[in-house]
Amino acid sequence: GQQLNQSPQSMFIQEGEDVSMNCTSSSIFNTWLWYKQDPGEGPVLLIALYKAGELTSNGRLTAQFGITRKDSFLNISASIPSDVGIYFCAGPRGTGNQFYFGTGTSLTVIP
Amino acid sequence: DGGITQSPKYLFRKEGQNVTLSCEQNLNHDAMYWYRQDPGQGLRLIYYSQIVNDFQKGDIAEGYSVSREKKESFPLTVTSAQKNPTAFYLCASSRTSLLNNEQFFGPGTRLTVL
């Protein structure tokens, strides 16, 4: 079945550093979603991408829909302690409204 | 405020008992979903519903049951047949359009079987 591979699995960075993570799929997607999950909470949608090459920002977060349509990237600039959490990518499965979710990138920000 | 609510936040159950997790949304979304999350893993789809009175099995439906009698509500029952029910359960909802069909999640229910 479809697998979404997220990289890296975990990151430990100093406050103020920039962060980059990516997600790759084995098939072409027409949508990429990025979520953040705080410990013990539900995922919160950060950015939705609908077009190959699209670059979308949400505050310090920027996500890109890869040209090949098989990958997506999330960047966080000038990280702060509240950026801590798990970041998930998601892509559509089939023609319905279901999504595949990646296994997540765990981000730790050291003050 | 529009959103998705799940209750309770924490749930303890004795082995062999059925338990029902609540999920309500006031976003006027047609589709609703239940996921299970285990430590270090992504989200696995249990059941989903695209419309009232209809639902479909996801990837790990065994030992679970759902109902969709109202658009706003999609309760999940964890039955005694579920071999390893201790997990974090997440409910989500979305539109059913081809675009702008992002899923929005509730705060989750952590179920512990004693």
mmCIF file of N, CA and C in Angstrom, chain A residues 9 30-31 33 35 37-45 48 50 86 88 92-93 95-104, chain B residues 9 33 35 37 40-43 45 48 50 59 88 90 94-108 110:
data_model
loop_
_atom_site.group_PDB
_atom_site.id
_atom_site.type_symbol
_atom_site.label_atom_id
_atom_site.label_comp_id
_atom_site.label_asym_id
_atom_site.label_seq_id
_atom_site.Cartn_x
_atom_site.Cartn_y
_atom_site.Cartn_z
ATOM 1 N N GLN A 9 13.111 11.628 11.131
ATOM 2 C CA GLN A 9 12.152 11.091 12.095
ATOM 3 C C GLN A 9 12.067 11.979 13.329
ATOM 4 N N ASN A 30 -2.341 15.093 -5.668
ATOM 5 C CA ASN A 30 -2.831 16.399 -6.101
ATOM 6 C C ASN A 30 -3.048 17.332 -4.914
ATOM 7 N N THR A 31 -2.770 16.833 -3.733
ATOM 8 C CA THR A 31 -2.913 17.628 -2.512
ATOM 9 C C THR A 31 -1.856 17.177 -1.514
ATOM 10 N N LEU A 33 -0.987 18.021 2.641
ATOM 11 C CA LEU A 33 -1.368 18.729 3.866
ATOM 12 C C LEU A 33 -0.255 18.576 4.890
ATOM 13 N N TYR A 35 0.349 19.041 9.099
ATOM 14 C CA TYR A 35 -0.270 19.203 10.394
ATOM 15 C C TYR A 35 0.807 19.263 11.475
ATOM 16 N N GLN A 37 1.052 18.366 15.696
ATOM 17 C CA GLN A 37 0.371 17.777 16.844
ATOM 18 C C GLN A 37 1.156 18.052 18.109
ATOM 19 N N ASP A 38 0.517 18.732 19.058
ATOM 20 C CA ASP A 38 1.110 18.916 20.382
ATOM 21 C C ASP A 38 0.847 17.655 21.200
ATOM 22 N N PRO A 39 1.690 17.405 22.190
ATOM 23 C CA PRO A 39 1.520 16.188 23.002
ATOM 24 C C PRO A 39 0.119 16.094 23.604
ATOM 25 N N GLY A 40 -0.522 14.952 23.390
ATOM 26 C CA GLY A 40 -1.828 14.717 23.977
ATOM 27 C C GLY A 40 -2.977 15.458 23.321
ATOM 28 N N GLU A 41 -2.727 16.075 22.178
ATOM 29 C CA GLU A 41 -3.765 16.831 21.484
ATOM 30 C C GLU A 41 -3.972 16.296 20.073
ATOM 31 N N GLY A 42 -5.013 16.782 19.414
ATOM 32 C CA GLY A 42 -5.244 16.393 18.039
ATOM 33 C C GLY A 42 -4.388 17.218 17.088
ATOM 34 N N PRO A 43 -4.101 16.689 15.895
ATOM 35 C CA PRO A 43 -3.330 17.453 14.907
ATOM 36 C C PRO A 43 -4.079 18.705 14.473
ATOM 37 N N VAL A 44 -3.310 19.754 14.231
ATOM 38 C CA VAL A 44 -3.870 21.013 13.758
ATOM 39 C C VAL A 44 -3.335 21.281 12.358
ATOM 40 N N LEU A 45 -4.205 21.600 11.435
ATOM 41 C CA LEU A 45 -3.789 21.856 10.062
ATOM 42 C C LEU A 45 -2.967 23.144 9.993
ATOM 43 N N ALA A 48 -2.157 23.789 3.529
ATOM 44 C CA ALA A 48 -2.692 22.902 2.498
ATOM 45 C C ALA A 48 -2.149 23.362 1.155
ATOM 46 N N TYR A 50 -2.188 22.594 -3.139
ATOM 47 C CA TYR A 50 -3.034 21.976 -4.162
ATOM 48 C C TYR A 50 -2.435 21.947 -5.557
ATOM 49 N N ILE A 86 4.965 17.201 16.977
ATOM 50 C CA ILE A 86 5.157 16.255 15.871
ATOM 51 C C ILE A 86 4.479 16.828 14.631
ATOM 52 N N PHE A 88 3.165 16.221 10.847
ATOM 53 C CA PHE A 88 2.715 15.162 9.946
ATOM 54 C C PHE A 88 2.424 15.732 8.569
ATOM 55 N N PRO A 92 -3.739 12.468 -0.319
ATOM 56 C CA PRO A 92 -5.008 11.775 -0.557
ATOM 57 C C PRO A 92 -4.820 10.316 -0.970
ATOM 58 N N ARG A 93 -5.775 9.505 -0.550
ATOM 59 C CA ARG A 93 -5.787 8.117 -0.971
ATOM 60 C C ARG A 93 -7.027 7.882 -1.815
ATOM 61 N N THR A 95 -9.935 8.179 -4.701
ATOM 62 C CA THR A 95 -10.732 9.295 -5.211
ATOM 63 C C THR A 95 -11.686 9.826 -4.158
ATOM 64 N N GLY A 96 -11.665 9.247 -3.006
ATOM 65 C CA GLY A 96 -12.549 9.712 -1.944
ATOM 66 C C GLY A 96 -11.908 10.823 -1.143
ATOM 67 N N ASN A 97 -12.309 10.963 0.060
ATOM 68 C CA ASN A 97 -11.798 12.034 0.912
ATOM 69 C C ASN A 97 -10.843 11.533 1.983
ATOM 70 N N GLN A 98 -10.368 10.293 1.837
ATOM 71 C CA GLN A 98 -9.457 9.787 2.848
ATOM 72 C C GLN A 98 -8.038 10.241 2.536
ATOM 73 N N PHE A 99 -7.225 10.281 3.581
ATOM 74 C CA PHE A 99 -5.837 10.687 3.436
ATOM 75 C C PHE A 99 -4.917 9.649 4.062
ATOM 76 N N TYR A 100 -3.732 9.521 3.459
ATOM 77 C CA TYR A 100 -2.640 8.801 4.099
ATOM 78 C C TYR A 100 -1.878 9.809 4.961
ATOM 79 N N PHE A 101 -1.410 9.342 6.116
ATOM 80 C CA PHE A 101 -0.617 10.207 6.982
ATOM 81 C C PHE A 101 0.781 9.632 7.131
ATOM 82 N N GLY A 102 1.772 10.505 7.131
ATOM 83 C CA GLY A 102 3.135 10.082 7.388
ATOM 84 C C GLY A 102 3.311 9.717 8.851
ATOM 85 N N THR A 103 4.477 9.179 9.176
ATOM 86 C CA THR A 103 4.756 8.748 10.552
ATOM 87 C C THR A 103 5.228 9.888 11.435
ATOM 88 N N GLY A 104 5.424 11.055 10.839
ATOM 89 C CA GLY A 104 5.708 12.240 11.633
ATOM 90 C C GLY A 104 7.174 12.546 11.832
ATOM 91 N N LYS B 9 -11.870 13.011 27.561
ATOM 92 C CA LYS B 9 -10.470 13.184 27.189
ATOM 93 C C LYS B 9 -9.683 11.931 27.571
ATOM 94 N N TYR B 33 -14.420 10.865 10.367
ATOM 95 C CA TYR B 33 -13.432 9.793 10.377
ATOM 96 C C TYR B 33 -13.017 9.465 11.812
ATOM 97 N N TYR B 35 -9.598 7.698 13.710
ATOM 98 C CA TYR B 35 -8.244 7.199 13.590
ATOM 99 C C TYR B 35 -7.769 6.690 14.935
ATOM 100 N N GLN B 37 -4.093 6.202 17.010
ATOM 101 C CA GLN B 37 -2.685 6.576 17.012
ATOM 102 C C GLN B 37 -1.981 5.856 18.143
ATOM 103 N N GLY B 40 4.716 6.653 18.425
ATOM 104 C CA GLY B 40 5.708 6.550 17.359
ATOM 105 C C GLY B 40 5.149 6.160 16.008
ATOM 106 N N GLN B 41 3.836 6.107 15.907
ATOM 107 C CA GLN B 41 3.231 5.716 14.636
ATOM 108 C C GLN B 41 2.353 6.821 14.089
ATOM 109 N N GLY B 42 2.070 6.711 12.799
ATOM 110 C CA GLY B 42 1.156 7.653 12.182
ATOM 111 C C GLY B 42 -0.282 7.311 12.537
ATOM 112 N N LEU B 43 -1.194 7.933 11.843
ATOM 113 C CA LEU B 43 -2.618 7.727 12.087
ATOM 114 C C LEU B 43 -3.137 6.587 11.219
ATOM 115 N N LEU B 45 -6.535 4.574 9.923
ATOM 116 C CA LEU B 45 -7.965 4.801 9.738
ATOM 117 C C LEU B 45 -8.775 3.599 10.200
ATOM 118 N N TYR B 48 -14.809 5.420 8.418
ATOM 119 C CA TYR B 48 -15.154 6.748 7.932
ATOM 120 C C TYR B 48 -16.573 6.745 7.402
ATOM 121 N N GLN B 50 -19.116 9.152 4.785
ATOM 122 C CA GLN B 50 -19.218 10.268 3.838
ATOM 123 C C GLN B 50 -20.563 10.972 3.939
ATOM 124 N N ASP B 59 -8.743 0.805 7.551
ATOM 125 C CA ASP B 59 -7.684 -0.209 7.516
ATOM 126 C C ASP B 59 -7.671 -1.149 8.710
ATOM 127 N N PHE B 88 -4.570 6.188 21.556
ATOM 128 C CA PHE B 88 -5.113 7.546 21.455
ATOM 129 C C PHE B 88 -6.018 7.566 20.232
ATOM 130 N N LEU B 90 -8.536 9.538 17.600
ATOM 131 C CA LEU B 90 -8.773 10.857 17.028
ATOM 132 C C LEU B 90 -9.938 10.806 16.053
ATOM 133 N N SER B 94 -14.475 16.502 7.467
ATOM 134 C CA SER B 94 -14.067 17.264 6.282
ATOM 135 C C SER B 94 -15.263 17.465 5.353
ATOM 136 N N ARG B 95 -15.059 18.384 4.397
ATOM 137 C CA ARG B 95 -16.016 18.474 3.295
ATOM 138 C C ARG B 95 -15.796 17.260 2.404
ATOM 139 N N THR B 96 -16.702 17.041 1.474
ATOM 140 C CA THR B 96 -16.546 15.941 0.530
ATOM 141 C C THR B 96 -16.244 16.446 -0.873
ATOM 142 N N SER B 97 -15.815 17.701 -0.989
ATOM 143 C CA SER B 97 -15.463 18.244 -2.293
ATOM 144 C C SER B 97 -14.110 17.686 -2.727
ATOM 145 N N LEU B 98 -13.783 17.816 -4.017
ATOM 146 C CA LEU B 98 -12.511 17.315 -4.529
ATOM 147 C C LEU B 98 -11.342 18.141 -4.024
ATOM 148 N N LEU B 99 -11.541 19.433 -3.878
ATOM 149 C CA LEU B 99 -10.529 20.304 -3.300
ATOM 150 C C LEU B 99 -11.064 20.852 -1.990
ATOM 151 N N ASN B 100 -10.187 21.460 -1.227
ATOM 152 C CA ASN B 100 -10.580 22.023 0.073
ATOM 153 C C ASN B 100 -11.272 20.984 0.935
ATOM 154 N N ASN B 101 -10.754 19.764 0.887
ATOM 155 C CA ASN B 101 -11.346 18.689 1.684
ATOM 156 C C ASN B 101 -10.423 18.289 2.825
ATOM 157 N N GLU B 102 -9.707 19.300 3.342
ATOM 158 C CA GLU B 102 -8.799 19.024 4.452
ATOM 159 C C GLU B 102 -9.568 18.466 5.643
ATOM 160 N N GLN B 103 -8.900 17.594 6.376
ATOM 161 C CA GLN B 103 -9.523 17.042 7.572
ATOM 162 C C GLN B 103 -9.140 17.877 8.786
ATOM 163 N N PHE B 104 -10.123 18.111 9.632
ATOM 164 C CA PHE B 104 -9.926 18.837 10.877
ATOM 165 C C PHE B 104 -10.166 17.866 12.025
ATOM 166 N N PHE B 105 -9.288 17.935 12.992
ATOM 167 C CA PHE B 105 -9.284 16.938 14.056
ATOM 168 C C PHE B 105 -9.839 17.467 15.365
ATOM 169 N N GLY B 106 -10.395 16.541 16.147
ATOM 170 C CA GLY B 106 -10.757 16.840 17.518
ATOM 171 C C GLY B 106 -9.547 16.699 18.423
ATOM 172 N N PRO B 107 -9.726 16.946 19.724
ATOM 173 C CA PRO B 107 -8.612 16.902 20.669
ATOM 174 C C PRO B 107 -8.180 15.506 21.068
ATOM 175 N N GLY B 108 -8.960 14.482 20.711
ATOM 176 C CA GLY B 108 -8.571 13.116 20.994
ATOM 177 C C GLY B 108 -9.102 12.581 22.308
ATOM 178 N N ARG B 110 -7.902 9.491 25.024
ATOM 179 C CA ARG B 110 -6.915 8.460 25.355
ATOM 180 C C ARG B 110 -7.621 7.355 26.115
#
